[in-house]
Each structure stands twice: as structure tokens, then as C-alpha cells.
PDB file of N, CA and C in Angstrom:
ATOM      1  N   MET A 231      12.970  12.749  -7.967  1.00  0.00           N
ATOM      2  CA  MET A 231      11.614  12.261  -7.790  1.00  0.00           C
ATOM      3  C   MET A 231      11.575  11.500  -6.471  1.00  0.00           C
ATOM      4  N   THR A 232      10.582  11.812  -5.653  1.00  0.00           N
ATOM      5  CA  THR A 232      10.382  11.069  -4.417  1.00  0.00           C
ATOM      6  C   THR A 232       9.073  10.287  -4.511  1.00  0.00           C
ATOM      7  N   LEU A 233       9.043   9.179  -3.828  1.00  0.00           N
ATOM      8  CA  LEU A 233       7.873   8.317  -3.815  1.00  0.00           C
ATOM      9  C   LEU A 233       7.598   7.933  -2.376  1.00  0.00           C
ATOM     10  N   LYS A 234       6.344   8.139  -1.950  1.00  0.00           N
ATOM     11  CA  LYS A 234       5.914   7.722  -0.611  1.00  0.00           C
ATOM     12  C   LYS A 234       4.761   6.749  -0.775  1.00  0.00           C
ATOM     13  N   HIS A 235       4.890   5.594  -0.147  1.00  0.00           N
ATOM     14  CA  HIS A 235       3.833   4.590  -0.184  1.00  0.00           C
ATOM     15  C   HIS A 235       3.307   4.388   1.225  1.00  0.00           C
ATOM     16  N   SER A 236       1.990   4.308   1.343  1.00  0.00           N
ATOM     17  CA  SER A 236       1.385   3.997   2.634  1.00  0.00           C
ATOM     18  C   SER A 236       0.102   3.224   2.396  1.00  0.00           C
ATOM     19  N   GLN A 237      -0.341   2.544   3.418  1.00  0.00           N
ATOM     20  CA  GLN A 237      -1.638   1.888   3.379  1.00  0.00           C
ATOM     21  C   GLN A 237      -2.552   2.667   4.299  1.00  0.00           C
ATOM     22  N   ILE A 238      -3.756   2.959   3.814  1.00  0.00           N
ATOM     23  CA  ILE A 238      -4.693   3.755   4.596  1.00  0.00           C
ATOM     24  C   ILE A 238      -5.982   2.970   4.820  1.00  0.00           C
ATOM     25  N   HIS A 239      -6.592   3.184   5.978  1.00  0.00           N
ATOM     26  CA  HIS A 239      -7.854   2.538   6.319  1.00  0.00           C
ATOM     27  C   HIS A 239      -8.999   3.395   5.796  1.00  0.00           C
ATOM     28  N   THR A 240      -9.910   2.774   5.041  1.00  0.00           N
ATOM     29  CA  THR A 240     -11.068   3.469   4.491  1.00  0.00           C
ATOM     30  C   THR A 240     -12.315   2.643   4.770  1.00  0.00           C
ATOM     31  N   THR A 241     -13.462   3.174   4.392  1.00  0.00           N
ATOM     32  CA  THR A 241     -14.698   2.408   4.536  1.00  0.00           C
ATOM     33  C   THR A 241     -14.712   1.199   3.604  1.00  0.00           C
ATOM     34  N   PHE A 242     -13.821   1.160   2.612  1.00  0.00           N
ATOM     35  CA  PHE A 242     -13.710   0.032   1.695  1.00  0.00           C
ATOM     36  C   PHE A 242     -12.607  -0.927   2.109  1.00  0.00           C
ATOM     37  N   GLY A 243     -12.024  -0.722   3.259  1.00  0.00           N
ATOM     38  CA  GLY A 243     -10.927  -1.553   3.722  1.00  0.00           C
ATOM     39  C   GLY A 243      -9.600  -0.818   3.561  1.00  0.00           C
ATOM     40  N   ILE A 244      -8.528  -1.564   3.644  1.00  0.00           N
ATOM     41  CA  ILE A 244      -7.197  -0.979   3.523  1.00  0.00           C
ATOM     42  C   ILE A 244      -6.850  -0.858   2.040  1.00  0.00           C
ATOM     43  N   ILE A 245      -6.437   0.346   1.618  1.00  0.00           N
ATOM     44  CA  ILE A 245      -6.008   0.560   0.239  1.00  0.00           C
ATOM     45  C   ILE A 245      -4.625   1.201   0.247  1.00  0.00           C
ATOM     46  N   ASP A 246      -3.944   1.086  -0.865  1.00  0.00           N
ATOM     47  CA  ASP A 246      -2.614   1.681  -1.013  1.00  0.00           C
ATOM     48  C   ASP A 246      -2.730   3.110  -1.509  1.00  0.00           C
ATOM     49  N   GLN A 247      -1.880   3.954  -0.959  1.00  0.00           N
ATOM     50  CA  GLN A 247      -1.761   5.345  -1.414  1.00  0.00           C
ATOM     51  C   GLN A 247      -0.298   5.562  -1.806  1.00  0.00           C
ATOM     52  N   VAL A 248      -0.088   6.093  -3.000  1.00  0.00           N
ATOM     53  CA  VAL A 248       1.261   6.394  -3.465  1.00  0.00           C
ATOM     54  C   VAL A 248       1.302   7.865  -3.845  1.00  0.00           C
ATOM     55  N   ILE A 249       2.299   8.571  -3.313  1.00  0.00           N
ATOM     56  CA  ILE A 249       2.482   9.984  -3.608  1.00  0.00           C
ATOM     57  C   ILE A 249       3.803  10.140  -4.342  1.00  0.00           C
ATOM     58  N   LEU A 250       3.741  10.709  -5.537  1.00  0.00           N
ATOM     59  CA  LEU A 250       4.922  10.982  -6.350  1.00  0.00           C
ATOM     60  C   LEU A 250       5.151  12.487  -6.368  1.00  0.00           C
ATOM     61  N   GLN A 251       6.398  12.912  -6.167  1.00  0.00           N
ATOM     62  CA  GLN A 251       6.695  14.345  -6.189  1.00  0.00           C
ATOM     63  C   GLN A 251       8.026  14.571  -6.889  1.00  0.00           C
ATOM     64  N   ASN A 252       8.037  15.560  -7.795  1.00  0.00           N
ATOM     65  CA  ASN A 252       9.296  15.884  -8.464  1.00  0.00           C
ATOM     66  C   ASN A 252       9.885  17.156  -7.872  1.00  0.00           C
ATOM     67  N   PRO A 253      11.133  17.490  -8.189  1.00  0.00           N
ATOM     68  CA  PRO A 253      11.790  18.668  -7.601  1.00  0.00           C
ATOM     69  C   PRO A 253      11.172  20.005  -8.020  1.00  0.00           C
ATOM     70  N   ASN A 254      10.349  20.010  -9.066  1.00  0.00           N
ATOM     71  CA  ASN A 254       9.733  21.253  -9.555  1.00  0.00           C
ATOM     72  C   ASN A 254       8.419  21.589  -8.868  1.00  0.00           C
ATOM     73  N   GLY A 255       7.996  20.753  -7.914  1.00  0.00           N
ATOM     74  CA  GLY A 255       6.776  21.054  -7.168  1.00  0.00           C
ATOM     75  C   GLY A 255       5.524  20.363  -7.666  1.00  0.00           C
ATOM     76  N   LEU A 256       5.669  19.418  -8.599  1.00  0.00           N
ATOM     77  CA  LEU A 256       4.514  18.649  -9.064  1.00  0.00           C
ATOM     78  C   LEU A 256       4.347  17.436  -8.159  1.00  0.00           C
ATOM     79  N   CYS A 257       3.136  17.255  -7.633  1.00  0.00           N
ATOM     80  CA  CYS A 257       2.853  16.177  -6.687  1.00  0.00           C
ATOM     81  C   CYS A 257       1.554  15.487  -7.112  1.00  0.00           C
ATOM     82  N   VAL A 258       1.607  14.160  -7.266  1.00  0.00           N
ATOM     83  CA  VAL A 258       0.450  13.372  -7.670  1.00  0.00           C
ATOM     84  C   VAL A 258       0.187  12.305  -6.608  1.00  0.00           C
ATOM     85  N   THR A 259      -1.034  12.260  -6.103  1.00  0.00           N
ATOM     86  CA  THR A 259      -1.439  11.247  -5.135  1.00  0.00           C
ATOM     87  C   THR A 259      -2.353  10.262  -5.831  1.00  0.00           C
ATOM     88  N   THR A 260      -1.981   8.971  -5.795  1.00  0.00           N
ATOM     89  CA  THR A 260      -2.784   7.924  -6.418  1.00  0.00           C
ATOM     90  C   THR A 260      -3.271   6.948  -5.354  1.00  0.00           C
ATOM     91  N   LEU A 261      -4.377   6.273  -5.665  1.00  0.00           N
ATOM     92  CA  LEU A 261      -4.966   5.269  -4.774  1.00  0.00           C
ATOM     93  C   LEU A 261      -5.132   3.967  -5.544  1.00  0.00           C
ATOM     94  N   SER A 262      -4.960   2.842  -4.875  1.00  0.00           N
ATOM     95  CA  SER A 262      -5.122   1.552  -5.547  1.00  0.00           C
ATOM     96  C   SER A 262      -6.586   1.262  -5.875  1.00  0.00           C
ATOM     97  N   TYR A 263      -7.515   1.879  -5.179  1.00  0.00           N
ATOM     98  CA  TYR A 263      -8.947   1.652  -5.420  1.00  0.00           C
ATOM     99  C   TYR A 263      -9.326   2.249  -6.773  1.00  0.00           C
ATOM    100  N   ALA A 264      -9.703   1.406  -7.720  1.00  0.00           N
ATOM    101  CA  ALA A 264     -10.074   1.795  -9.085  1.00  0.00           C
ATOM    102  C   ALA A 264      -8.947   2.526  -9.797  1.00  0.00           C
ATOM    103  N   ALA A 265      -7.709   2.267  -9.373  1.00  0.00           N
ATOM    104  CA  ALA A 265      -6.539   2.913  -9.983  1.00  0.00           C
ATOM    105  C   ALA A 265      -6.773   4.425 -10.071  1.00  0.00           C
ATOM    106  N   SER A 266      -7.111   5.039  -8.945  1.00  0.00           N
ATOM    107  CA  SER A 266      -7.546   6.443  -8.909  1.00  0.00           C
ATOM    108  C   SER A 266      -6.402   7.428  -8.786  1.00  0.00           C
ATOM    109  N   ILE A 267      -6.569   8.559  -9.460  1.00  0.00           N
ATOM    110  CA  ILE A 267      -5.723   9.724  -9.235  1.00  0.00           C
ATOM    111  C   ILE A 267      -6.527  10.626  -8.307  1.00  0.00           C
ATOM    112  N   TYR A 268      -6.105  10.699  -7.054  1.00  0.00           N
ATOM    113  CA  TYR A 268      -6.862  11.455  -6.061  1.00  0.00           C
ATOM    114  C   TYR A 268      -6.558  12.942  -6.133  1.00  0.00           C
ATOM    115  N   GLU A 269      -5.304  13.281  -6.309  1.00  0.00           N
ATOM    116  CA  GLU A 269      -4.941  14.700  -6.212  1.00  0.00           C
ATOM    117  C   GLU A 269      -3.715  14.988  -7.069  1.00  0.00           C
ATOM    118  N   ILE A 270      -3.743  16.136  -7.738  1.00  0.00           N
ATOM    119  CA  ILE A 270      -2.573  16.662  -8.434  1.00  0.00           C
ATOM    120  C   ILE A 270      -2.382  18.094  -7.955  1.00  0.00           C
ATOM    121  N   ARG A 271      -1.169  18.375  -7.493  1.00  0.00           N
ATOM    122  CA  ARG A 271      -0.809  19.726  -7.049  1.00  0.00           C
ATOM    123  C   ARG A 271       0.444  20.174  -7.789  1.00  0.00           C
ATOM    124  N   TYR A 272       0.501  21.466  -8.049  1.00  0.00           N
ATOM    125  CA  TYR A 272       1.703  22.052  -8.611  1.00  0.00           C
ATOM    126  C   TYR A 272       2.059  23.281  -7.785  1.00  0.00           C
ATOM    127  N   GLN A 273       3.214  23.223  -7.164  1.00  0.00           N
ATOM    128  CA  GLN A 273       3.692  24.295  -6.286  1.00  0.00           C
ATOM    129  C   GLN A 273       2.599  24.728  -5.309  1.00  0.00           C
ATOM    130  N   ASP A 274       2.021  23.753  -4.626  1.00  0.00           N
ATOM    131  CA  ASP A 274       0.992  23.921  -3.598  1.00  0.00           C
ATOM    132  C   ASP A 274      -0.353  24.428  -4.113  1.00  0.00           C
ATOM    133  N   GLU A 275      -0.528  24.523  -5.420  1.00  0.00           N
ATOM    134  CA  GLU A 275      -1.825  24.879  -6.004  1.00  0.00           C
ATOM    135  C   GLU A 275      -2.533  23.604  -6.436  1.00  0.00           C
ATOM    136  N   MET A 276      -3.792  23.441  -6.006  1.00  0.00           N
ATOM    137  CA  MET A 276      -4.581  22.271  -6.368  1.00  0.00           C
ATOM    138  C   MET A 276      -4.973  22.362  -7.836  1.00  0.00           C
ATOM    139  N   ILE A 277      -4.735  21.292  -8.590  1.00  0.00           N
ATOM    140  CA  ILE A 277      -5.093  21.245 -10.004  1.00  0.00           C
ATOM    141  C   ILE A 277      -6.356  20.422 -10.215  1.00  0.00           C
ATOM    142  N   THR A 278      -6.581  19.411  -9.391  1.00  0.00           N
ATOM    143  CA  THR A 278      -7.728  18.523  -9.544  1.00  0.00           C
ATOM    144  C   THR A 278      -8.855  18.899  -8.591  1.00  0.00           C
ATOM    145  N   ALA A 279     -10.059  18.537  -8.984  1.00  0.00           N
ATOM    146  CA  ALA A 279     -11.225  18.704  -8.108  1.00  0.00           C
ATOM    147  C   ALA A 279     -11.509  17.354  -7.465  1.00  0.00           C
ATOM    148  N   HIS A 280     -11.656  17.337  -6.147  1.00  0.00           N
ATOM    149  CA  HIS A 280     -11.973  16.095  -5.454  1.00  0.00           C
ATOM    150  C   HIS A 280     -12.653  16.412  -4.130  1.00  0.00           C
ATOM    151  N   SER A 281     -13.153  15.376  -3.514  1.00  0.00           N
ATOM    152  CA  SER A 281     -13.804  15.524  -2.207  1.00  0.00           C
ATOM    153  C   SER A 281     -12.770  15.886  -1.152  1.00  0.00           C
ATOM    154  N   GLU A 282     -13.239  16.413  -0.057  1.00  0.00           N
ATOM    155  CA  GLU A 282     -12.344  16.847   1.023  1.00  0.00           C
ATOM    156  C   GLU A 282     -11.622  15.693   1.702  1.00  0.00           C
ATOM    157  N   SER A 283     -12.215  14.511   1.695  1.00  0.00           N
ATOM    158  CA  SER A 283     -11.573  13.364   2.335  1.00  0.00           C
ATOM    159  C   SER A 283     -11.502  12.207   1.346  1.00  0.00           C
ATOM    160  N   ILE A 284     -10.585  11.293   1.583  1.00  0.00           N
ATOM    161  CA  ILE A 284     -10.467  10.124   0.714  1.00  0.00           C
ATOM    162  C   ILE A 284     -11.714   9.264   0.809  1.00  0.00           C
ATOM    163  N   ASP A 285     -12.290   9.098   2.000  1.00  0.00           N
ATOM    164  CA  ASP A 285     -13.522   8.317   2.124  1.00  0.00           C
ATOM    165  C   ASP A 285     -14.660   8.937   1.308  1.00  0.00           C
ATOM    166  N   ALA A 286     -14.805  10.244   1.348  1.00  0.00           N
ATOM    167  CA  ALA A 286     -15.850  10.903   0.553  1.00  0.00           C
ATOM    168  C   ALA A 286     -15.583  10.710  -0.941  1.00  0.00           C
ATOM    169  N   PHE A 287     -14.318  10.771  -1.337  1.00  0.00           N
ATOM    170  CA  PHE A 287     -13.928  10.544  -2.732  1.00  0.00           C
ATOM    171  C   PHE A 287     -14.306   9.130  -3.172  1.00  0.00           C
ATOM    172  N   LEU A 288     -13.998   8.137  -2.343  1.00  0.00           N
ATOM    173  CA  LEU A 288     -14.280   6.745  -2.688  1.00  0.00           C
ATOM    174  C   LEU A 288     -15.773   6.455  -2.727  1.00  0.00           C
ATOM    175  N   ASN A 289     -16.561   7.140  -1.901  1.00  0.00           N
ATOM    176  CA  ASN A 289     -18.004   6.919  -1.850  1.00  0.00           C
ATOM    177  C   ASN A 289     -18.782   7.735  -2.866  1.00  0.00           C
ATOM    178  N   ALA A 290     -18.132   8.646  -3.574  1.00  0.00           N
ATOM    179  CA  ALA A 290     -18.818   9.510  -4.544  1.00  0.00           C
ATOM    180  C   ALA A 290     -19.352   8.681  -5.705  1.00  0.00           C
ATOM    181  N   LYS A 291     -20.508   9.062  -6.218  1.00  0.00           N
ATOM    182  CA  LYS A 291     -21.105   8.378  -7.362  1.00  0.00           C
ATOM    183  C   LYS A 291     -20.401   8.746  -8.671  1.00  0.00           C
ATOM    184  N   LEU A 292     -19.686   9.853  -8.679  1.00  0.00           N
ATOM    185  CA  LEU A 292     -18.972  10.283  -9.884  1.00  0.00           C
ATOM    186  C   LEU A 292     -17.678   9.501 -10.028  1.00  0.00           C
ATOM    187  N   ASN A 293     -17.152   9.439 -11.212  1.00  0.00           N
ATOM    188  CA  ASN A 293     -15.930   8.688 -11.476  1.00  0.00           C
ATOM    189  C   ASN A 293     -14.719   9.589 -11.649  1.00  0.00           C
ATOM    190  N   TYR A 294     -14.730  10.785 -11.082  1.00  0.00           N
ATOM    191  CA  TYR A 294     -13.576  11.670 -11.190  1.00  0.00           C
ATOM    192  C   TYR A 294     -12.327  10.972 -10.696  1.00  0.00           C
ATOM    193  N   GLY A 295     -11.273  11.010 -11.479  1.00  0.00           N
ATOM    194  CA  GLY A 295      -9.994  10.479 -11.067  1.00  0.00           C
ATOM    195  C   GLY A 295      -9.825   8.982 -11.194  1.00  0.00           C
ATOM    196  N   ARG A 296     -10.881   8.280 -11.500  1.00  0.00           N
ATOM    197  CA  ARG A 296     -10.771   6.819 -11.589  1.00  0.00           C
ATOM    198  C   ARG A 296     -10.355   6.435 -13.003  1.00  0.00           C
ATOM    199  N   THR A 297      -9.252   5.716 -13.101  1.00  0.00           N
ATOM    200  CA  THR A 297      -8.768   5.344 -14.425  1.00  0.00           C
ATOM    201  C   THR A 297      -9.354   4.029 -14.900  1.00  0.00           C
ATOM    202  N   MET A 298      -9.972   3.273 -13.994  1.00  0.00           N
ATOM    203  CA  MET A 298     -10.733   2.079 -14.377  1.00  0.00           C
ATOM    204  C   MET A 298     -12.185   2.426 -14.128  1.00  0.00           C
ATOM    205  N   GLY A 299     -13.025   2.185 -15.085  1.00  0.00           N
ATOM    206  CA  GLY A 299     -14.375   2.632 -14.821  1.00  0.00           C
ATOM    207  C   GLY A 299     -15.424   2.072 -15.733  1.00  0.00           C
ATOM    208  N   ARG A 300     -16.329   2.945 -16.100  1.00  0.00           N
ATOM    209  CA  ARG A 300     -17.574   2.577 -16.739  1.00  0.00           C
ATOM    210  C   ARG A 300     -17.409   1.783 -18.029  1.00  0.00           C
ATOM    211  N   THR A 301     -16.349   1.947 -18.757  1.00  0.00           N
ATOM    212  CA  THR A 301     -16.230   1.262 -20.042  1.00  0.00           C
ATOM    213  C   THR A 301     -15.237   0.115 -20.017  1.00  0.00           C
ATOM    214  N   SER A 302     -14.937  -0.409 -18.852  1.00  0.00           N
ATOM    215  CA  SER A 302     -13.926  -1.465 -18.735  1.00  0.00           C
ATOM    216  C   SER A 302     -14.535  -2.848 -18.845  1.00  0.00           C
ATOM    217  N   GLY A 303     -14.672  -3.336 -20.039  1.00  0.00           N
ATOM    218  CA  GLY A 303     -14.953  -4.742 -20.235  1.00  0.00           C
ATOM    219  C   GLY A 303     -16.386  -5.166 -20.465  1.00  0.00           C
ATOM    220  N   ARG A 304     -16.500  -6.286 -21.173  1.00  0.00           N
ATOM    221  CA  ARG A 304     -17.784  -6.914 -21.472  1.00  0.00           C
ATOM    222  C   ARG A 304     -17.540  -8.416 -21.528  1.00  0.00           C
ATOM    223  N   THR A 305     -18.414  -9.178 -20.916  1.00  0.00           N
ATOM    224  CA  THR A 305     -18.301 -10.631 -20.921  1.00  0.00           C
ATOM    225  C   THR A 305     -19.579 -11.197 -21.507  1.00  0.00           C
ATOM    226  N   HIS A 306     -19.436 -12.179 -22.389  1.00  0.00           N
ATOM    227  CA  HIS A 306     -20.577 -12.821 -23.036  1.00  0.00           C
ATOM    228  C   HIS A 306     -20.581 -14.304 -22.668  1.00  0.00           C
ATOM    229  N   LEU A 307     -21.754 -14.877 -22.650  1.00  0.00           N
ATOM    230  CA  LEU A 307     -21.956 -16.300 -22.389  1.00  0.00           C
ATOM    231  C   LEU A 307     -21.526 -16.712 -20.987  1.00  0.00           C
ATOM    232  N   SER A 308     -22.315 -16.296 -20.023  1.00  0.00           N
ATOM    233  CA  SER A 308     -22.059 -16.672 -18.643  1.00  0.00           C
ATOM    234  C   SER A 308     -22.807 -17.962 -18.341  1.00  0.00           C
ATOM    235  N   PRO A 309     -22.250 -18.933 -17.695  1.00  0.00           N
ATOM    236  CA  PRO A 309     -20.853 -18.976 -17.258  1.00  0.00           C
ATOM    237  C   PRO A 309     -19.919 -19.265 -18.433  1.00  0.00           C
ATOM    238  N   PHE A 310     -18.638 -18.965 -18.243  1.00  0.00           N
ATOM    239  CA  PHE A 310     -17.636 -19.279 -19.252  1.00  0.00           C
ATOM    240  C   PHE A 310     -16.524 -20.079 -18.585  1.00  0.00           C
ATOM    241  N   THR A 311     -15.725 -20.752 -19.396  1.00  0.00           N
ATOM    242  CA  THR A 311     -14.705 -21.655 -18.864  1.00  0.00           C
ATOM    243  C   THR A 311     -13.330 -21.254 -19.381  1.00  0.00           C
ATOM    244  N   ILE A 312     -12.365 -21.211 -18.465  1.00  0.00           N
ATOM    245  CA  ILE A 312     -10.962 -20.974 -18.809  1.00  0.00           C
ATOM    246  C   ILE A 312     -10.155 -22.088 -18.165  1.00  0.00           C
ATOM    247  N   GLU A 313      -9.413 -22.806 -18.975  1.00  0.00           N
ATOM    248  CA  GLU A 313      -8.562 -23.911 -18.506  1.00  0.00           C
ATOM    249  C   GLU A 313      -9.311 -24.851 -17.559  1.00  0.00           C
ATOM    250  N   GLY A 314     -10.532 -25.200 -17.949  1.00  0.00           N
ATOM    251  CA  GLY A 314     -11.302 -26.168 -17.189  1.00  0.00           C
ATOM    252  C   GLY A 314     -12.019 -25.629 -15.957  1.00  0.00           C
ATOM    253  N   HIS A 315     -11.836 -24.357 -15.638  1.00  0.00           N
ATOM    254  CA  HIS A 315     -12.506 -23.767 -14.474  1.00  0.00           C
ATOM    255  C   HIS A 315     -13.656 -22.890 -14.954  1.00  0.00           C
ATOM    256  N   SER A 316     -14.847 -23.119 -14.411  1.00  0.00           N
ATOM    257  CA  SER A 316     -16.043 -22.383 -14.812  1.00  0.00           C
ATOM    258  C   SER A 316     -16.209 -21.125 -13.956  1.00  0.00           C
ATOM    259  N   TYR A 317     -16.521 -19.988 -14.600  1.00  0.00           N
ATOM    260  CA  TYR A 317     -16.727 -18.713 -13.919  1.00  0.00           C
ATOM    261  C   TYR A 317     -18.141 -18.220 -14.211  1.00  0.00           C
ATOM    262  N   GLN A 318     -18.888 -17.915 -13.166  1.00  0.00           N
ATOM    263  CA  GLN A 318     -20.239 -17.362 -13.295  1.00  0.00           C
ATOM    264  C   GLN A 318     -20.163 -15.860 -13.027  1.00  0.00           C
ATOM    265  N   VAL A 319     -20.657 -15.051 -13.950  1.00  0.00           N
ATOM    266  CA  VAL A 319     -20.704 -13.601 -13.744  1.00  0.00           C
ATOM    267  C   VAL A 319     -22.148 -13.148 -13.819  1.00  0.00           C
ATOM    268  N   SER A 320     -22.424 -12.009 -13.198  1.00  0.00           N
ATOM    269  CA  SER A 320     -23.791 -11.487 -13.233  1.00  0.00           C
ATOM    270  C   SER A 320     -24.121 -11.001 -14.639  1.00  0.00           C
ATOM    271  N   LYS A 321     -25.385 -11.071 -14.975  1.00  0.00           N
ATOM    272  CA  LYS A 321     -25.846 -10.573 -16.277  1.00  0.00           C
ATOM    273  C   LYS A 321     -26.599  -9.276 -16.001  1.00  0.00           C
ATOM    274  N   ASN A 322     -26.030  -8.169 -16.432  1.00  0.00           N
ATOM    275  CA  ASN A 322     -26.661  -6.887 -16.116  1.00  0.00           C
ATOM    276  C   ASN A 322     -27.219  -6.159 -17.332  1.00  0.00           C
ATOM    277  N   ILE A 323     -27.190  -6.791 -18.509  1.00  0.00           N
ATOM    278  CA  ILE A 323     -27.893  -6.254 -19.679  1.00  0.00           C
ATOM    279  C   ILE A 323     -28.600  -7.422 -20.359  1.00  0.00           C
ATOM    280  N   PRO A 324     -29.626  -7.146 -21.166  1.00  0.00           N
ATOM    281  CA  PRO A 324     -30.391  -8.235 -21.779  1.00  0.00           C
ATOM    282  C   PRO A 324     -29.494  -9.221 -22.529  1.00  0.00           C
ATOM    283  N   GLY A 325     -29.862 -10.479 -22.449  1.00  0.00           N
ATOM    284  CA  GLY A 325     -29.066 -11.533 -23.070  1.00  0.00           C
ATOM    285  C   GLY A 325     -28.107 -12.114 -22.048  1.00  0.00           C
ATOM    286  N   ASP A 326     -27.038 -12.645 -22.532  1.00  0.00           N
ATOM    287  CA  ASP A 326     -26.061 -13.287 -21.655  1.00  0.00           C
ATOM    288  C   ASP A 326     -24.816 -12.417 -21.482  1.00  0.00           C
ATOM    289  N   TYR A 327     -24.986 -11.148 -21.164  1.00  0.00           N
ATOM    290  CA  TYR A 327     -23.860 -10.234 -21.081  1.00  0.00           C
ATOM    291  C   TYR A 327     -23.690  -9.646 -19.684  1.00  0.00           C
ATOM    292  N   GLN A 328     -22.439  -9.465 -19.316  1.00  0.00           N
ATOM    293  CA  GLN A 328     -22.093  -8.631 -18.171  1.00  0.00           C
ATOM    294  C   GLN A 328     -21.314  -7.459 -18.753  1.00  0.00           C
ATOM    295  N   LEU A 329     -21.745  -6.255 -18.439  1.00  0.00           N
ATOM    296  CA  LEU A 329     -21.126  -5.064 -19.010  1.00  0.00           C
ATOM    297  C   LEU A 329     -20.524  -4.215 -17.906  1.00  0.00           C
ATOM    298  N   HIS A 330     -19.338  -3.703 -18.137  1.00  0.00           N
ATOM    299  CA  HIS A 330     -18.680  -2.728 -17.257  1.00  0.00           C
ATOM    300  C   HIS A 330     -18.501  -3.212 -15.825  1.00  0.00           C
ATOM    301  N   GLY A 331     -18.102  -4.450 -15.655  1.00  0.00           N
ATOM    302  CA  GLY A 331     -17.802  -4.937 -14.314  1.00  0.00           C
ATOM    303  C   GLY A 331     -19.001  -5.424 -13.534  1.00  0.00           C
ATOM    304  N   GLY A 332     -20.145  -5.574 -14.169  1.00  0.00           N
ATOM    305  CA  GLY A 332     -21.329  -6.093 -13.477  1.00  0.00           C
ATOM    306  C   GLY A 332     -22.076  -5.032 -12.708  1.00  0.00           C
ATOM    307  N   HIS A 333     -22.836  -5.470 -11.717  1.00  0.00           N
ATOM    308  CA  HIS A 333     -23.698  -4.552 -10.962  1.00  0.00           C
ATOM    309  C   HIS A 333     -22.892  -3.530 -10.167  1.00  0.00           C
ATOM    310  N   LEU A 334     -21.757  -3.932  -9.619  1.00  0.00           N
ATOM    311  CA  LEU A 334     -20.939  -3.008  -8.833  1.00  0.00           C
ATOM    312  C   LEU A 334     -20.078  -2.123  -9.724  1.00  0.00           C
ATOM    313  N   GLY A 335     -19.513  -2.667 -10.785  1.00  0.00           N
ATOM    314  CA  GLY A 335     -18.688  -1.909 -11.700  1.00  0.00           C
ATOM    315  C   GLY A 335     -17.219  -1.868 -11.296  1.00  0.00           C
ATOM    316  N   PHE A 336     -16.336  -1.814 -12.298  1.00  0.00           N
ATOM    317  CA  PHE A 336     -14.905  -1.761 -12.033  1.00  0.00           C
ATOM    318  C   PHE A 336     -14.498  -0.493 -11.304  1.00  0.00           C
ATOM    319  N   SER A 337     -15.231   0.584 -11.492  1.00  0.00           N
ATOM    320  CA  SER A 337     -14.869   1.845 -10.828  1.00  0.00           C
ATOM    321  C   SER A 337     -15.105   1.799  -9.329  1.00  0.00           C
ATOM    322  N   ASN A 338     -15.693   0.719  -8.840  1.00  0.00           N
ATOM    323  CA  ASN A 338     -15.937   0.551  -7.419  1.00  0.00           C
ATOM    324  C   ASN A 338     -15.198  -0.661  -6.863  1.00  0.00           C
ATOM    325  N   ARG A 339     -13.994  -0.876  -7.346  1.00  0.00           N
ATOM    326  CA  ARG A 339     -13.178  -2.021  -6.891  1.00  0.00           C
ATOM    327  C   ARG A 339     -11.751  -1.586  -6.676  1.00  0.00           C
TER     328      ARG A 339
END
């Protein structure tokens, strides 16, 4: 198994890219942005569908390949306090709730 790590410049700033490859020809490219799986190849055949560029992939409205996303988390009673520190979160559904990472969402972080 080989592992290649690099940092790449995107419209979202610098993100980490990790490429894992085994001796049988399976290659997986992951991105730190939203814990994304950008590409899976097997013996040079593309298995995943994705945009032609990483920037286009990151800017897409769809959540293909993102392992953190639309259903990640809910917070009630904003602001809330942990160990004496108060945290204010946006309320994006009726009541005192922040759902799925707020207005931006976890899939866009």
C-alpha cells in the first residue's frame, strides 16, 4: 500500500489530499474538505462520478463523495455552555435549533 499526501490550493483555501493505492490497482483519492472521497479507480478505470476538477467538485451543490454532510448534527438551546464557555450558533429551523451544521452546513467545511 502506498500513501501520498499533499496540500492543494483551492477556492476554499489550502486542503489536504491523500491518495491511497494498493498493489492490485485500487486507488482512492480523499480530500480533507468535508472528509470527501474524490475519486476511486481500479486498474485505471474510473469507478466514481465526479467533476473534472477538484475546485468544481468542491463548489458543486451535490454532496457526492462527502462523508460529512446533510444529516450531521443538531444543536438545541442556543447559546449553550460547555465548561463555562458560551457558544452561539445560528438557528436555521423554527425554535431554538441549528440543524445540519447551520446555514453553511457540514458538507461545506
